[in-house]
Amino acid sequence: ILDAPRVQVKDDDRRWRHEKEWPPRQVKKLTLHPRPDGTLGETALAGSASYQDTNGVELPAALLGPDRVVFVSEPLERDLHLSGMPRFEGDVTASGDRASLILTLAERTAAGDRAINYAAISLNHVRDLASGDLSVAGRTQRVGVNFFPQEDVIHAGSRIVLIAAGNVVTGGQPGPSLRPLSSGSEITLALGTAKLILPLDKTLVYE
């Protein structure tokens, strides 16, 4: 066993490979920006997007506005192999005292959306993870949050999807059940400063 590879990695296409370390340190980073027209692109555009996080209580959208915002890339020309931890950075404002930013990363195919990762952070603990603020209502904060480590392939012809929503997402969209819970807020993302950073590994050698 001492002569075996230090790390054996299997991606979601069920391919195995050997690595000296994981997540890999030497990766190429693809940066995509959520934009006001609902696209994910390599160029940032000024604007904002807002949604209601109602803490899992389903209320008519006509009363509160949308319960999520969705950003979608153009179809991929080739496979993208995500290896490591994607990251979201951006300026975020909540209208309520207690709020969270919860993000879903998905692959959109002709069959629908396939959720492949999640990220979540309490907006009350952006400045200090150990001691939270009692209220963040109306405060714009610079947020940086990592997704879970992953080893996934987004395939050629598919689209990359970024969804910001609350703990319960209806209508067939992928959604996590992650804490901390919100007390009910309108969450606003400043799109001119927002970015999704994807770690791409192009040096893969499979068994």
Coordinates of C-alpha atoms in Angstrom, one line a residue:
I1 CA 0.0 0.0 0.0
L2 CA 3.0 2.3 0.6
D3 CA 3.7 2.1 -3.2
A4 CA 0.1 3.0 -4.2
P5 CA -0.8 6.4 -5.5
R6 CA -1.3 9.0 -2.8
V7 CA -4.8 10.0 -4.2
Q8 CA -7.2 8.1 -6.4
V9 CA -9.9 10.3 -7.9
K10 CA -13.1 9.3 -9.7
D11 CA -15.1 11.9 -11.6
D12 CA -18.8 11.8 -12.2
D13 CA -18.1 10.2 -15.7
R14 CA -16.8 7.3 -13.7
R15 CA -13.2 7.7 -14.8
W16 CA -10.4 7.0 -12.4
R17 CA -7.0 8.7 -12.2
H18 CA -4.0 9.0 -9.8
E19 CA -2.9 12.3 -8.3
K20 CA -0.1 13.3 -5.9
E21 CA -2.5 15.8 -4.2
W22 CA -6.2 16.8 -4.4
P23 CA -7.7 19.2 -4.9
P24 CA -5.0 20.1 -7.5
R25 CA -3.2 23.4 -7.0
Q26 CA -2.3 24.0 -10.6
V27 CA -5.6 24.6 -12.3
K28 CA -6.8 27.0 -14.9
K29 CA -9.5 29.3 -13.6
L30 CA -12.5 30.2 -15.8
T31 CA -14.3 33.3 -14.5
L32 CA -17.9 33.9 -15.5
H33 CA -20.0 36.9 -14.5
P34 CA -23.8 36.8 -13.8
R35 CA -25.4 39.5 -15.9
P36 CA -28.7 41.5 -15.9
D37 CA -30.1 39.6 -18.9
G38 CA -29.8 36.3 -17.1
T39 CA -26.6 35.1 -18.9
L40 CA -23.3 34.0 -17.6
G41 CA -20.5 35.5 -19.6
E42 CA -16.8 36.3 -19.5
T43 CA -17.5 40.1 -19.4
A44 CA -19.1 41.7 -16.4
L45 CA -22.0 44.1 -16.8
A46 CA -23.4 46.6 -14.3
G47 CA -26.8 46.0 -12.8
S48 CA -28.5 44.1 -10.1
A49 CA -30.7 41.0 -9.5
S50 CA -33.0 40.5 -6.6
Y51 CA -35.1 37.6 -5.2
Q52 CA -37.1 36.8 -2.2
D53 CA -35.8 34.3 0.4
T54 CA -39.0 33.5 2.4
N55 CA -37.4 30.9 4.6
G56 CA -39.1 28.0 2.9
V57 CA -42.6 29.4 3.1
E58 CA -44.2 29.3 -0.3
L59 CA -45.9 32.6 -1.1
P60 CA -47.3 33.8 -4.4
A61 CA -44.7 35.4 -6.6
A62 CA -47.1 38.2 -7.4
L63 CA -46.9 39.3 -3.7
L64 CA -43.2 39.1 -3.3
G65 CA -41.4 38.8 -6.6
P66 CA -39.3 35.9 -7.8
D67 CA -38.0 33.3 -5.4
R68 CA -34.7 32.9 -7.3
V69 CA -32.5 34.3 -9.9
V70 CA -31.0 32.1 -12.6
F71 CA -27.9 32.8 -14.8
V72 CA -27.1 30.6 -17.8
S73 CA -24.1 30.4 -20.1
E74 CA -23.9 29.8 -23.8
P75 CA -23.6 26.1 -24.8
L76 CA -20.1 24.7 -24.2
E77 CA -18.0 24.0 -27.2
R78 CA -16.0 21.3 -25.3
D79 CA -16.2 19.4 -22.1
L80 CA -15.2 21.3 -18.9
H81 CA -13.6 19.3 -16.1
L82 CA -14.2 20.9 -12.8
S83 CA -11.6 19.8 -10.2
G84 CA -11.5 21.5 -6.8
M85 CA -13.6 24.2 -5.3
P86 CA -15.5 26.7 -7.4
R87 CA -16.0 30.1 -5.8
F88 CA -18.5 33.0 -5.9
E89 CA -17.5 36.5 -5.1
G90 CA -19.8 39.6 -5.1
D91 CA -21.5 42.4 -3.2
V92 CA -24.7 41.2 -1.6
T93 CA -27.4 43.1 0.3
A94 CA -30.3 41.7 2.4
S95 CA -33.4 43.6 3.5
G96 CA -34.0 41.4 6.6
D97 CA -32.1 41.1 9.9
R98 CA -31.0 37.5 9.3
A99 CA -30.2 36.2 5.9
S100 CA -28.1 33.7 3.9
L101 CA -26.7 33.5 0.4
I102 CA -27.3 30.0 -1.0
L103 CA -26.1 29.1 -4.5
T104 CA -26.6 26.1 -6.8
L105 CA -24.3 25.2 -9.6
A106 CA -25.9 23.0 -12.3
E107 CA -25.4 21.6 -15.8
R108 CA -28.3 22.3 -18.2
T109 CA -28.9 19.6 -20.8
A110 CA -31.8 18.8 -23.1
A111 CA -33.2 16.7 -20.2
G112 CA -33.2 19.5 -17.7
D113 CA -30.9 20.8 -15.0
R114 CA -28.5 18.6 -13.1
A115 CA -27.4 20.1 -9.8
I116 CA -23.7 19.4 -9.3
N117 CA -22.7 21.6 -6.4
Y118 CA -23.8 24.0 -3.7
A119 CA -22.5 26.9 -1.7
A120 CA -23.9 28.7 1.4
I121 CA -22.9 31.4 3.8
S122 CA -24.7 33.3 6.6
L123 CA -24.7 37.0 5.7
N124 CA -24.7 37.6 9.4
H125 CA -21.2 35.9 9.7
V126 CA -19.4 37.4 6.7
R127 CA -17.2 39.6 8.9
D128 CA -16.7 37.0 11.6
L129 CA -17.6 33.3 11.4
A130 CA -17.4 32.9 15.2
S131 CA -19.5 35.9 16.1
G132 CA -22.5 36.9 14.0
D133 CA -24.1 40.3 13.6
L134 CA -27.6 40.6 15.0
S135 CA -28.8 42.4 11.9
V136 CA -27.5 42.9 8.4
A137 CA -30.7 44.7 7.1
G138 CA -29.7 47.1 4.3
R139 CA -26.0 46.4 4.6
T140 CA -24.0 45.7 1.4
Q141 CA -21.3 43.2 2.0
R142 CA -18.5 41.8 -0.1
V143 CA -19.0 38.1 0.0
G144 CA -16.6 35.3 -0.9
V145 CA -17.9 31.7 -0.6
N146 CA -16.5 28.4 -1.8
F147 CA -18.6 25.6 -3.2
F148 CA -17.9 22.1 -2.0
P149 CA -14.9 20.3 -3.5
Q150 CA -16.0 18.5 -6.6
E151 CA -14.8 16.4 -9.5
D152 CA -17.4 16.9 -12.3
V153 CA -17.6 17.1 -16.0
I154 CA -19.9 19.7 -17.7
H155 CA -20.3 18.3 -21.2
A156 CA -20.0 19.9 -24.6
G157 CA -23.4 21.2 -25.7
S158 CA -24.5 21.7 -22.1
R159 CA -24.8 25.1 -20.4
I160 CA -23.5 26.2 -17.0
V161 CA -26.2 27.4 -14.6
L162 CA -25.9 29.4 -11.5
I163 CA -29.0 29.7 -9.3
A164 CA -29.3 32.0 -6.2
A165 CA -32.4 31.1 -4.1
G166 CA -33.5 30.3 -0.6
N167 CA -33.5 27.0 1.3
V168 CA -36.5 25.6 -0.5
V169 CA -36.6 25.9 -4.3
T170 CA -39.9 24.9 -6.1
G171 CA -40.8 24.3 -9.7
G172 CA -38.4 21.5 -10.4
Q173 CA -35.2 23.6 -10.1
P174 CA -32.3 22.0 -8.1
G175 CA -32.1 23.4 -4.6
P176 CA -30.2 22.6 -1.4
S177 CA -31.6 22.2 2.1
L178 CA -28.8 24.1 3.9
R179 CA -28.6 26.1 7.0
P180 CA -28.5 28.8 8.4
L181 CA -32.1 29.8 7.7
S182 CA -33.2 33.2 6.7
S183 CA -35.7 35.2 8.7
G184 CA -37.2 36.4 5.3
S185 CA -35.4 38.8 3.1
E186 CA -35.1 40.3 -0.3
I187 CA -31.5 39.4 -1.4
T188 CA -29.9 41.7 -4.0
L189 CA -26.7 40.8 -6.0
A190 CA -24.7 43.6 -7.4
L191 CA -23.9 42.1 -10.8
G192 CA -21.1 44.5 -11.8
T193 CA -18.9 43.0 -9.1
A194 CA -20.1 39.4 -9.1
K195 CA -18.1 36.5 -10.5
L196 CA -18.2 32.7 -10.5
I197 CA -14.7 31.2 -10.6
L198 CA -14.5 27.6 -11.9
P199 CA -11.3 25.5 -11.4
L200 CA -10.5 23.6 -14.6
D201 CA -8.0 20.8 -14.8
K202 CA -6.6 20.3 -18.3
T203 CA -3.7 18.0 -17.3
L204 CA -5.7 14.9 -16.6
V205 CA -4.3 11.4 -17.3
Y206 CA -6.6 8.5 -16.7
E207 CA -5.9 4.9 -15.9

